[in-house]
């Protein structure tokens, strides 16, 4: 069956997943720049009340990078390297298994009077992670909200750790290069919410596989990971059908009328999506199933 572009002009599906992200070790997501006179050299991101939070973009970045690594482990052409900006914005053919800016410019020229065909060709030439997480020329289907701290796990106290910069030439501590940095202590938890709009069934399988990696603690977040920081585990609200659910086009009427959603509490349902994605990868295709 010929693949059809699933865009945002009509409802196709919505997956909502909520949960709690637990810090197994301290976490450091830097605010950028140095602190003020009363702050540490390297503060963490905080909300207006001075409490820590995890930017949704930080989670999504780690999530995407981990998916890219898994996919390239199966076949290098299944996912491009989104951080390779030289290739991404290079000429035609610069990115293996995906699109560069040069490829997109060429497709735009060839389909100047046929935007529908242009969309189809961009979709078919894009790798799995670009289809799910977006690219400069493709809107992301996946959104992660900023993650607020769980109140009863936060005691208004940050960890302050010392660090030193090593002079690589002398292999000794550089003069005046001692610094300190903040981290959020282990045991702190954050509320998690992810929404995936208009993904195909196969793309939903990829999205759910990525979450499974966080559930098993195989993805780290933030900086200082070589020092043991950033180990996390995601506890998903699978059993709460009011918080974590799936709606497809077939169930849209029931959703609008009675807020009836498909629960994902049964692992076999989630497994069916995992399997659909892995089967599609094994066939070497990109299905619209």
PDB file of C-alpha atoms in Angstrom:
ATOM      1  CA  UNK A   1       0.000   0.000   0.000  1.00  0.00           C
ATOM      2  CA  UNK A   2       1.347   3.429  -0.894  1.00  0.00           C
ATOM      3  CA  UNK A   3       2.313   5.444   2.115  1.00  0.00           C
ATOM      4  CA  UNK A   4       0.321   8.605   2.798  1.00  0.00           C
ATOM      5  CA  UNK A   5       1.646  11.568   4.692  1.00  0.00           C
ATOM      6  CA  UNK A   6       0.062  11.926   8.121  1.00  0.00           C
ATOM      7  CA  UNK A   7       0.162  15.663   8.763  1.00  0.00           C
ATOM      8  CA  UNK A   8      -1.672  17.885  11.224  1.00  0.00           C
ATOM      9  CA  UNK A   9      -4.563  18.914   8.993  1.00  0.00           C
ATOM     10  CA  UNK A  10      -6.753  16.057  10.279  1.00  0.00           C
ATOM     11  CA  UNK A  11      -6.806  13.961  13.451  1.00  0.00           C
ATOM     12  CA  UNK A  12      -5.138  10.560  13.133  1.00  0.00           C
ATOM     13  CA  UNK A  13      -4.065   9.553  16.651  1.00  0.00           C
ATOM     14  CA  UNK A  14      -2.990  10.886  20.025  1.00  0.00           C
ATOM     15  CA  UNK A  15      -0.866   9.127  22.634  1.00  0.00           C
ATOM     16  CA  UNK A  16      -0.583  10.674  26.095  1.00  0.00           C
ATOM     17  CA  UNK A  17       1.822   9.242  28.635  1.00  0.00           C
ATOM     18  CA  UNK A  18       2.303  10.519  32.175  1.00  0.00           C
ATOM     19  CA  UNK A  19       4.472   9.340  35.011  1.00  0.00           C
ATOM     20  CA  UNK A  20       7.177  10.196  37.503  1.00  0.00           C
ATOM     21  CA  UNK A  21      10.881  10.493  36.736  1.00  0.00           C
ATOM     22  CA  UNK A  22      12.978   9.423  39.721  1.00  0.00           C
ATOM     23  CA  UNK A  23      16.595  10.516  40.207  1.00  0.00           C
ATOM     24  CA  UNK A  24      18.719   7.469  41.026  1.00  0.00           C
ATOM     25  CA  UNK A  25      21.793   9.713  41.314  1.00  0.00           C
ATOM     26  CA  UNK A  26      22.174  13.484  41.465  1.00  0.00           C
ATOM     27  CA  UNK A  27      21.163  15.415  38.352  1.00  0.00           C
ATOM     28  CA  UNK A  28      22.783  18.451  36.808  1.00  0.00           C
ATOM     29  CA  UNK A  29      21.117  20.373  33.963  1.00  0.00           C
ATOM     30  CA  UNK A  30      22.971  23.659  33.756  1.00  0.00           C
ATOM     31  CA  UNK A  31      21.344  27.063  33.516  1.00  0.00           C
ATOM     32  CA  UNK A  32      24.155  28.363  31.307  1.00  0.00           C
ATOM     33  CA  UNK A  33      26.766  30.922  32.268  1.00  0.00           C
ATOM     34  CA  UNK A  34      28.047  31.600  35.759  1.00  0.00           C
ATOM     35  CA  UNK A  35      25.979  32.333  38.817  1.00  0.00           C
ATOM     36  CA  UNK A  36      25.589  35.688  40.508  1.00  0.00           C
ATOM     37  CA  UNK A  37      27.395  36.883  43.611  1.00  0.00           C
ATOM     38  CA  UNK A  38      25.369  34.563  45.841  1.00  0.00           C
ATOM     39  CA  UNK A  39      25.201  31.603  43.436  1.00  0.00           C
ATOM     40  CA  UNK A  40      27.561  28.817  42.460  1.00  0.00           C
ATOM     41  CA  UNK A  41      29.838  29.029  39.429  1.00  0.00           C
ATOM     42  CA  UNK A  42      27.580  26.616  37.535  1.00  0.00           C
ATOM     43  CA  UNK A  43      23.941  26.742  38.721  1.00  0.00           C
ATOM     44  CA  UNK A  44      21.204  24.370  37.583  1.00  0.00           C
ATOM     45  CA  UNK A  45      17.995  25.421  35.844  1.00  0.00           C
ATOM     46  CA  UNK A  46      15.294  26.639  38.231  1.00  0.00           C
ATOM     47  CA  UNK A  47      11.756  27.947  37.952  1.00  0.00           C
ATOM     48  CA  UNK A  48      10.711  31.392  39.182  1.00  0.00           C
ATOM     49  CA  UNK A  49      10.286  30.034  42.712  1.00  0.00           C
ATOM     50  CA  UNK A  50      13.852  28.741  42.755  1.00  0.00           C
ATOM     51  CA  UNK A  51      12.816  25.093  42.492  1.00  0.00           C
ATOM     52  CA  UNK A  52      14.494  22.701  40.060  1.00  0.00           C
ATOM     53  CA  UNK A  53      12.729  21.469  36.960  1.00  0.00           C
ATOM     54  CA  UNK A  54      13.701  19.413  33.928  1.00  0.00           C
ATOM     55  CA  UNK A  55      13.179  21.170  30.589  1.00  0.00           C
ATOM     56  CA  UNK A  56      11.139  19.044  28.222  1.00  0.00           C
ATOM     57  CA  UNK A  57      13.753  19.723  25.548  1.00  0.00           C
ATOM     58  CA  UNK A  58      16.453  18.130  27.731  1.00  0.00           C
ATOM     59  CA  UNK A  59      14.455  14.926  28.112  1.00  0.00           C
ATOM     60  CA  UNK A  60      13.511  14.877  24.430  1.00  0.00           C
ATOM     61  CA  UNK A  61      17.126  15.404  23.372  1.00  0.00           C
ATOM     62  CA  UNK A  62      18.333  12.428  25.407  1.00  0.00           C
ATOM     63  CA  UNK A  63      15.340  10.375  24.250  1.00  0.00           C
ATOM     64  CA  UNK A  64      16.033  11.123  20.580  1.00  0.00           C
ATOM     65  CA  UNK A  65      19.778  10.525  20.832  1.00  0.00           C
ATOM     66  CA  UNK A  66      19.154   7.145  22.478  1.00  0.00           C
ATOM     67  CA  UNK A  67      16.647   6.149  19.785  1.00  0.00           C
ATOM     68  CA  UNK A  68      19.112   7.170  17.082  1.00  0.00           C
ATOM     69  CA  UNK A  69      21.817   4.994  18.646  1.00  0.00           C
ATOM     70  CA  UNK A  70      19.490   1.981  18.916  1.00  0.00           C
ATOM     71  CA  UNK A  71      18.299   2.338  15.327  1.00  0.00           C
ATOM     72  CA  UNK A  72      21.808   2.750  13.932  1.00  0.00           C
ATOM     73  CA  UNK A  73      22.778  -0.323  15.913  1.00  0.00           C
ATOM     74  CA  UNK A  74      20.347  -2.268  13.718  1.00  0.00           C
ATOM     75  CA  UNK A  75      21.164  -0.436  10.484  1.00  0.00           C
ATOM     76  CA  UNK A  76      23.021   2.861  10.076  1.00  0.00           C
ATOM     77  CA  UNK A  77      20.485   4.036   7.509  1.00  0.00           C
ATOM     78  CA  UNK A  78      17.555   3.778   9.944  1.00  0.00           C
ATOM     79  CA  UNK A  79      18.456   7.048  11.700  1.00  0.00           C
ATOM     80  CA  UNK A  80      20.527  10.047  10.763  1.00  0.00           C
ATOM     81  CA  UNK A  81      22.866  11.759  13.211  1.00  0.00           C
ATOM     82  CA  UNK A  82      20.852  14.877  14.045  1.00  0.00           C
ATOM     83  CA  UNK A  83      23.838  16.593  15.699  1.00  0.00           C
ATOM     84  CA  UNK A  84      25.932  16.408  12.501  1.00  0.00           C
ATOM     85  CA  UNK A  85      25.045  19.913  11.349  1.00  0.00           C
ATOM     86  CA  UNK A  86      27.673  19.943   8.603  1.00  0.00           C
ATOM     87  CA  UNK A  87      25.932  17.037   6.884  1.00  0.00           C
ATOM     88  CA  UNK A  88      22.424  18.141   7.844  1.00  0.00           C
ATOM     89  CA  UNK A  89      22.848  21.475   6.081  1.00  0.00           C
ATOM     90  CA  UNK A  90      25.086  20.143   3.337  1.00  0.00           C
ATOM     91  CA  UNK A  91      24.417  19.383  -0.300  1.00  0.00           C
ATOM     92  CA  UNK A  92      22.298  16.595  -1.815  1.00  0.00           C
ATOM     93  CA  UNK A  93      23.228  13.142  -0.542  1.00  0.00           C
ATOM     94  CA  UNK A  94      25.178  14.450   2.457  1.00  0.00           C
ATOM     95  CA  UNK A  95      23.108  12.447   4.965  1.00  0.00           C
ATOM     96  CA  UNK A  96      22.941   8.665   4.692  1.00  0.00           C
ATOM     97  CA  UNK A  97      19.393   7.326   4.986  1.00  0.00           C
ATOM     98  CA  UNK A  98      17.806  10.744   5.459  1.00  0.00           C
ATOM     99  CA  UNK A  99      17.641  14.273   4.042  1.00  0.00           C
ATOM    100  CA  UNK A 100      20.023  17.208   3.990  1.00  0.00           C
ATOM    101  CA  UNK A 101      19.089  20.811   3.309  1.00  0.00           C
ATOM    102  CA  UNK A 102      20.394  20.312  -0.212  1.00  0.00           C
ATOM    103  CA  UNK A 103      18.056  17.352  -0.744  1.00  0.00           C
ATOM    104  CA  UNK A 104      15.067  19.354   0.493  1.00  0.00           C
ATOM    105  CA  UNK A 105      15.929  22.328  -1.722  1.00  0.00           C
ATOM    106  CA  UNK A 106      16.119  19.984  -4.698  1.00  0.00           C
ATOM    107  CA  UNK A 107      12.752  18.389  -3.853  1.00  0.00           C
ATOM    108  CA  UNK A 108      11.151  21.818  -3.482  1.00  0.00           C
ATOM    109  CA  UNK A 109      12.393  22.800  -6.918  1.00  0.00           C
ATOM    110  CA  UNK A 110      11.155  19.567  -8.494  1.00  0.00           C
ATOM    111  CA  UNK A 111       7.715  19.830  -6.831  1.00  0.00           C
ATOM    112  CA  UNK A 112       7.218  23.583  -6.865  1.00  0.00           C
ATOM    113  CA  UNK A 113       3.627  23.272  -8.084  1.00  0.00           C
ATOM    114  CA  UNK A 114       2.701  20.115  -6.176  1.00  0.00           C
ATOM    115  CA  UNK A 115       2.980  20.600  -2.391  1.00  0.00           C
ATOM    116  CA  UNK A 116       1.175  17.316  -1.652  1.00  0.00           C
ATOM    117  CA  UNK A 117       3.757  15.344  -3.617  1.00  0.00           C
ATOM    118  CA  UNK A 118       6.542  17.348  -1.971  1.00  0.00           C
ATOM    119  CA  UNK A 119       5.261  16.304   1.449  1.00  0.00           C
ATOM    120  CA  UNK A 120       5.077  12.664   0.401  1.00  0.00           C
ATOM    121  CA  UNK A 121       8.631  12.650  -0.923  1.00  0.00           C
ATOM    122  CA  UNK A 122      10.063  14.384   2.141  1.00  0.00           C
ATOM    123  CA  UNK A 123       8.307  11.890   4.412  1.00  0.00           C
ATOM    124  CA  UNK A 124       9.457   8.834   2.483  1.00  0.00           C
ATOM    125  CA  UNK A 125      13.067  10.023   2.397  1.00  0.00           C
ATOM    126  CA  UNK A 126      13.209  10.909   6.110  1.00  0.00           C
ATOM    127  CA  UNK A 127      14.604   8.545   8.730  1.00  0.00           C
ATOM    128  CA  UNK A 128      12.545   7.166  11.614  1.00  0.00           C
ATOM    129  CA  UNK A 129      13.675   9.642  14.253  1.00  0.00           C
ATOM    130  CA  UNK A 130      13.106  12.659  12.001  1.00  0.00           C
ATOM    131  CA  UNK A 131       9.580  11.435  11.281  1.00  0.00           C
ATOM    132  CA  UNK A 132       8.815  11.090  14.991  1.00  0.00           C
ATOM    133  CA  UNK A 133      10.893  13.855  16.583  1.00  0.00           C
ATOM    134  CA  UNK A 134      11.029  16.373  13.761  1.00  0.00           C
ATOM    135  CA  UNK A 135      13.572  18.031  11.493  1.00  0.00           C
ATOM    136  CA  UNK A 136      14.023  21.584  10.150  1.00  0.00           C
ATOM    137  CA  UNK A 137      11.519  20.670   7.420  1.00  0.00           C
ATOM    138  CA  UNK A 138       9.260  18.274   9.373  1.00  0.00           C
ATOM    139  CA  UNK A 139       7.125  19.193  12.399  1.00  0.00           C
ATOM    140  CA  UNK A 140       7.726  17.002  15.436  1.00  0.00           C
ATOM    141  CA  UNK A 141       4.946  14.609  16.382  1.00  0.00           C
ATOM    142  CA  UNK A 142       6.366  14.203  19.878  1.00  0.00           C
ATOM    143  CA  UNK A 143       6.188  16.814  22.640  1.00  0.00           C
ATOM    144  CA  UNK A 144       7.527  16.580  26.192  1.00  0.00           C
ATOM    145  CA  UNK A 145       6.342  19.184  28.681  1.00  0.00           C
ATOM    146  CA  UNK A 146       8.678  20.840  31.166  1.00  0.00           C
ATOM    147  CA  UNK A 147       8.816  18.598  34.218  1.00  0.00           C
ATOM    148  CA  UNK A 148       8.073  20.210  37.617  1.00  0.00           C
ATOM    149  CA  UNK A 149       9.515  18.791  40.811  1.00  0.00           C
ATOM    150  CA  UNK A 150       7.262  16.580  42.958  1.00  0.00           C
ATOM    151  CA  UNK A 151       6.680  18.712  46.052  1.00  0.00           C
ATOM    152  CA  UNK A 152       7.093  16.040  48.721  1.00  0.00           C
ATOM    153  CA  UNK A 153      10.477  14.973  47.296  1.00  0.00           C
ATOM    154  CA  UNK A 154      12.011  18.459  47.331  1.00  0.00           C
ATOM    155  CA  UNK A 155      13.502  19.915  50.527  1.00  0.00           C
ATOM    156  CA  UNK A 156      14.861  23.230  49.215  1.00  0.00           C
ATOM    157  CA  UNK A 157      18.441  22.062  49.246  1.00  0.00           C
ATOM    158  CA  UNK A 158      20.821  21.663  46.312  1.00  0.00           C
ATOM    159  CA  UNK A 159      24.050  19.703  46.351  1.00  0.00           C
ATOM    160  CA  UNK A 160      27.214  21.779  45.940  1.00  0.00           C
ATOM    161  CA  UNK A 161      30.117  19.888  44.435  1.00  0.00           C
ATOM    162  CA  UNK A 162      33.691  20.929  43.748  1.00  0.00           C
ATOM    163  CA  UNK A 163      35.371  20.509  40.414  1.00  0.00           C
ATOM    164  CA  UNK A 164      38.766  21.252  38.928  1.00  0.00           C
ATOM    165  CA  UNK A 165      39.914  21.749  35.362  1.00  0.00           C
ATOM    166  CA  UNK A 166      42.895  19.676  34.258  1.00  0.00           C
ATOM    167  CA  UNK A 167      45.588  21.196  32.051  1.00  0.00           C
ATOM    168  CA  UNK A 168      45.899  18.580  29.313  1.00  0.00           C
ATOM    169  CA  UNK A 169      49.496  19.550  28.541  1.00  0.00           C
ATOM    170  CA  UNK A 170      50.868  19.241  32.076  1.00  0.00           C
ATOM    171  CA  UNK A 171      48.216  16.760  33.271  1.00  0.00           C
ATOM    172  CA  UNK A 172      47.908  18.750  36.475  1.00  0.00           C
ATOM    173  CA  UNK A 173      45.272  21.028  37.957  1.00  0.00           C
ATOM    174  CA  UNK A 174      45.296  24.346  36.121  1.00  0.00           C
ATOM    175  CA  UNK A 175      46.051  27.447  38.187  1.00  0.00           C
ATOM    176  CA  UNK A 176      42.860  29.154  39.316  1.00  0.00           C
ATOM    177  CA  UNK A 177      40.687  26.543  37.614  1.00  0.00           C
ATOM    178  CA  UNK A 178      38.819  25.249  40.634  1.00  0.00           C
ATOM    179  CA  UNK A 179      35.043  25.683  40.401  1.00  0.00           C
ATOM    180  CA  UNK A 180      31.886  24.512  42.101  1.00  0.00           C
ATOM    181  CA  UNK A 181      28.600  23.400  40.609  1.00  0.00           C
ATOM    182  CA  UNK A 182      25.056  22.679  41.697  1.00  0.00           C
ATOM    183  CA  UNK A 183      23.175  19.418  41.347  1.00  0.00           C
ATOM    184  CA  UNK A 184      19.726  18.192  42.332  1.00  0.00           C
ATOM    185  CA  UNK A 185      20.046  15.389  44.919  1.00  0.00           C
ATOM    186  CA  UNK A 186      19.192  11.754  44.306  1.00  0.00           C
ATOM    187  CA  UNK A 187      15.713  10.804  45.477  1.00  0.00           C
ATOM    188  CA  UNK A 188      14.098  13.885  43.960  1.00  0.00           C
ATOM    189  CA  UNK A 189      11.259  13.161  41.527  1.00  0.00           C
ATOM    190  CA  UNK A 190       9.678  15.077  38.657  1.00  0.00           C
ATOM    191  CA  UNK A 191       6.279  14.800  36.974  1.00  0.00           C
ATOM    192  CA  UNK A 192       6.466  13.590  33.380  1.00  0.00           C
ATOM    193  CA  UNK A 193       4.081  14.138  30.471  1.00  0.00           C
ATOM    194  CA  UNK A 194       4.608  13.272  26.820  1.00  0.00           C
ATOM    195  CA  UNK A 195       2.132  13.653  23.957  1.00  0.00           C
ATOM    196  CA  UNK A 196       2.539  12.119  20.502  1.00  0.00           C
ATOM    197  CA  UNK A 197       0.136  13.502  17.908  1.00  0.00           C
ATOM    198  CA  UNK A 198      -0.753  11.883  14.576  1.00  0.00           C
ATOM    199  CA  UNK A 199       1.821   9.114  14.686  1.00  0.00           C
ATOM    200  CA  UNK A 200       1.200   5.993  12.645  1.00  0.00           C
ATOM    201  CA  UNK A 201       0.869   2.683  14.460  1.00  0.00           C
ATOM    202  CA  UNK A 202       4.447   1.813  13.610  1.00  0.00           C
ATOM    203  CA  UNK A 203       5.741   5.183  14.815  1.00  0.00           C
ATOM    204  CA  UNK A 204       3.854   4.651  18.075  1.00  0.00           C
ATOM    205  CA  UNK A 205       5.842   1.457  18.501  1.00  0.00           C
ATOM    206  CA  UNK A 206       9.077   3.428  18.207  1.00  0.00           C
ATOM    207  CA  UNK A 207       7.841   6.023  20.712  1.00  0.00           C
ATOM    208  CA  UNK A 208       6.882   3.335  23.232  1.00  0.00           C
ATOM    209  CA  UNK A 209      10.206   1.532  22.823  1.00  0.00           C
ATOM    210  CA  UNK A 210      11.976   4.766  23.723  1.00  0.00           C
ATOM    211  CA  UNK A 211       9.942   5.067  26.917  1.00  0.00           C
ATOM    212  CA  UNK A 212      10.739   1.474  27.826  1.00  0.00           C
ATOM    213  CA  UNK A 213      14.457   2.339  27.805  1.00  0.00           C
ATOM    214  CA  UNK A 214      13.816   5.103  30.359  1.00  0.00           C
ATOM    215  CA  UNK A 215      11.713   2.732  32.464  1.00  0.00           C
ATOM    216  CA  UNK A 216      14.627   0.316  32.645  1.00  0.00           C
ATOM    217  CA  UNK A 217      17.099   3.076  33.546  1.00  0.00           C
ATOM    218  CA  UNK A 218      19.175   2.765  30.374  1.00  0.00           C
ATOM    219  CA  UNK A 219      19.194   6.493  29.521  1.00  0.00           C
ATOM    220  CA  UNK A 220      21.014   9.205  31.462  1.00  0.00           C
ATOM    221  CA  UNK A 221      20.247  12.926  31.580  1.00  0.00           C
ATOM    222  CA  UNK A 222      22.181  16.145  31.993  1.00  0.00           C
ATOM    223  CA  UNK A 223      25.860  16.840  32.527  1.00  0.00           C
ATOM    224  CA  UNK A 224      28.530  15.177  34.633  1.00  0.00           C
ATOM    225  CA  UNK A 225      27.519  11.697  33.563  1.00  0.00           C
ATOM    226  CA  UNK A 226      31.129  10.493  33.638  1.00  0.00           C
ATOM    227  CA  UNK A 227      31.068  11.451  37.338  1.00  0.00           C
ATOM    228  CA  UNK A 228      28.013   9.287  37.945  1.00  0.00           C
ATOM    229  CA  UNK A 229      25.388  11.999  37.638  1.00  0.00           C
ATOM    230  CA  UNK A 230      22.163  11.751  35.667  1.00  0.00           C
ATOM    231  CA  UNK A 231      20.952   8.203  36.312  1.00  0.00           C
ATOM    232  CA  UNK A 232      17.147   8.220  36.194  1.00  0.00           C
ATOM    233  CA  UNK A 233      14.206   5.829  36.057  1.00  0.00           C
ATOM    234  CA  UNK A 234      10.787   6.575  34.636  1.00  0.00           C
ATOM    235  CA  UNK A 235       7.708   5.198  36.384  1.00  0.00           C
ATOM    236  CA  UNK A 236       4.844   5.417  33.876  1.00  0.00           C
ATOM    237  CA  UNK A 237       1.206   5.636  34.956  1.00  0.00           C
ATOM    238  CA  UNK A 238       0.203   2.664  32.790  1.00  0.00           C
ATOM    239  CA  UNK A 239      -2.576   1.641  35.181  1.00  0.00           C
ATOM    240  CA  UNK A 240      -4.184   5.089  35.197  1.00  0.00           C
ATOM    241  CA  UNK A 241      -6.346   5.158  32.079  1.00  0.00           C
ATOM    242  CA  UNK A 242      -7.337   8.775  32.717  1.00  0.00           C
ATOM    243  CA  UNK A 243      -3.731   9.936  32.515  1.00  0.00           C
ATOM    244  CA  UNK A 244      -2.034   7.545  30.092  1.00  0.00           C
ATOM    245  CA  UNK A 245      -4.059   6.591  27.032  1.00  0.00           C
ATOM    246  CA  UNK A 246      -4.295   6.287  23.261  1.00  0.00           C
ATOM    247  CA  UNK A 247      -6.990   7.564  20.911  1.00  0.00           C
ATOM    248  CA  UNK A 248      -7.082   6.666  17.216  1.00  0.00           C
ATOM    249  CA  UNK A 249      -9.308   7.921  14.432  1.00  0.00           C
ATOM    250  CA  UNK A 250     -11.622   4.908  14.838  1.00  0.00           C
ATOM    251  CA  UNK A 251     -12.268   5.889  18.452  1.00  0.00           C
ATOM    252  CA  UNK A 252     -12.527   9.640  17.910  1.00  0.00           C
ATOM    253  CA  UNK A 253     -16.330   9.822  18.242  1.00  0.00           C
ATOM    254  CA  UNK A 254     -16.330   7.933  21.546  1.00  0.00           C
ATOM    255  CA  UNK A 255     -13.498  10.130  22.782  1.00  0.00           C
ATOM    256  CA  UNK A 256     -15.337  13.348  21.929  1.00  0.00           C
ATOM    257  CA  UNK A 257     -18.667  12.115  23.307  1.00  0.00           C
ATOM    258  CA  UNK A 258     -17.680  10.258  26.474  1.00  0.00           C
ATOM    259  CA  UNK A 259     -13.913  10.769  26.780  1.00  0.00           C
ATOM    260  CA  UNK A 260     -13.421   7.076  26.059  1.00  0.00           C
ATOM    261  CA  UNK A 261      -9.736   6.270  25.539  1.00  0.00           C
ATOM    262  CA  UNK A 262      -7.775   3.054  25.020  1.00  0.00           C
ATOM    263  CA  UNK A 263      -5.855   2.023  28.123  1.00  0.00           C
ATOM    264  CA  UNK A 264      -2.269   0.831  27.703  1.00  0.00           C
ATOM    265  CA  UNK A 265      -2.159  -0.960  31.063  1.00  0.00           C
ATOM    266  CA  UNK A 266      -1.912  -4.376  29.388  1.00  0.00           C
ATOM    267  CA  UNK A 267       1.718  -4.856  28.378  1.00  0.00           C
ATOM    268  CA  UNK A 268       0.589  -7.050  25.492  1.00  0.00           C
ATOM    269  CA  UNK A 269      -0.985  -3.979  23.869  1.00  0.00           C
ATOM    270  CA  UNK A 270       2.305  -2.106  24.148  1.00  0.00           C
ATOM    271  CA  UNK A 271       4.176  -5.164  22.938  1.00  0.00           C
ATOM    272  CA  UNK A 272       2.005  -5.298  19.812  1.00  0.00           C
ATOM    273  CA  UNK A 273       3.188  -1.783  18.929  1.00  0.00           C
ATOM    274  CA  UNK A 274       6.838  -2.630  19.699  1.00  0.00           C
ATOM    275  CA  UNK A 275       6.560  -5.691  17.477  1.00  0.00           C
ATOM    276  CA  UNK A 276       4.875  -3.764  14.647  1.00  0.00           C
ATOM    277  CA  UNK A 277       7.781  -1.334  14.568  1.00  0.00           C
ATOM    278  CA  UNK A 278      10.508  -3.986  14.761  1.00  0.00           C
ATOM    279  CA  UNK A 279       8.769  -6.078  12.091  1.00  0.00           C
ATOM    280  CA  UNK A 280       8.626  -3.033   9.811  1.00  0.00           C
ATOM    281  CA  UNK A 281      12.322  -2.358  10.365  1.00  0.00           C
ATOM    282  CA  UNK A 282      13.091  -5.993   9.562  1.00  0.00           C
ATOM    283  CA  UNK A 283      11.265  -5.558   6.241  1.00  0.00           C
ATOM    284  CA  UNK A 284      13.254  -2.415   5.551  1.00  0.00           C
ATOM    285  CA  UNK A 285      10.191  -0.217   5.138  1.00  0.00           C
ATOM    286  CA  UNK A 286       8.272   2.688   6.619  1.00  0.00           C
ATOM    287  CA  UNK A 287       4.649   1.652   6.898  1.00  0.00           C
ATOM    288  CA  UNK A 288       1.609   3.824   7.476  1.00  0.00           C
ATOM    289  CA  UNK A 289      -0.048   1.053   9.512  1.00  0.00           C
TER     290      UNK A 289
END
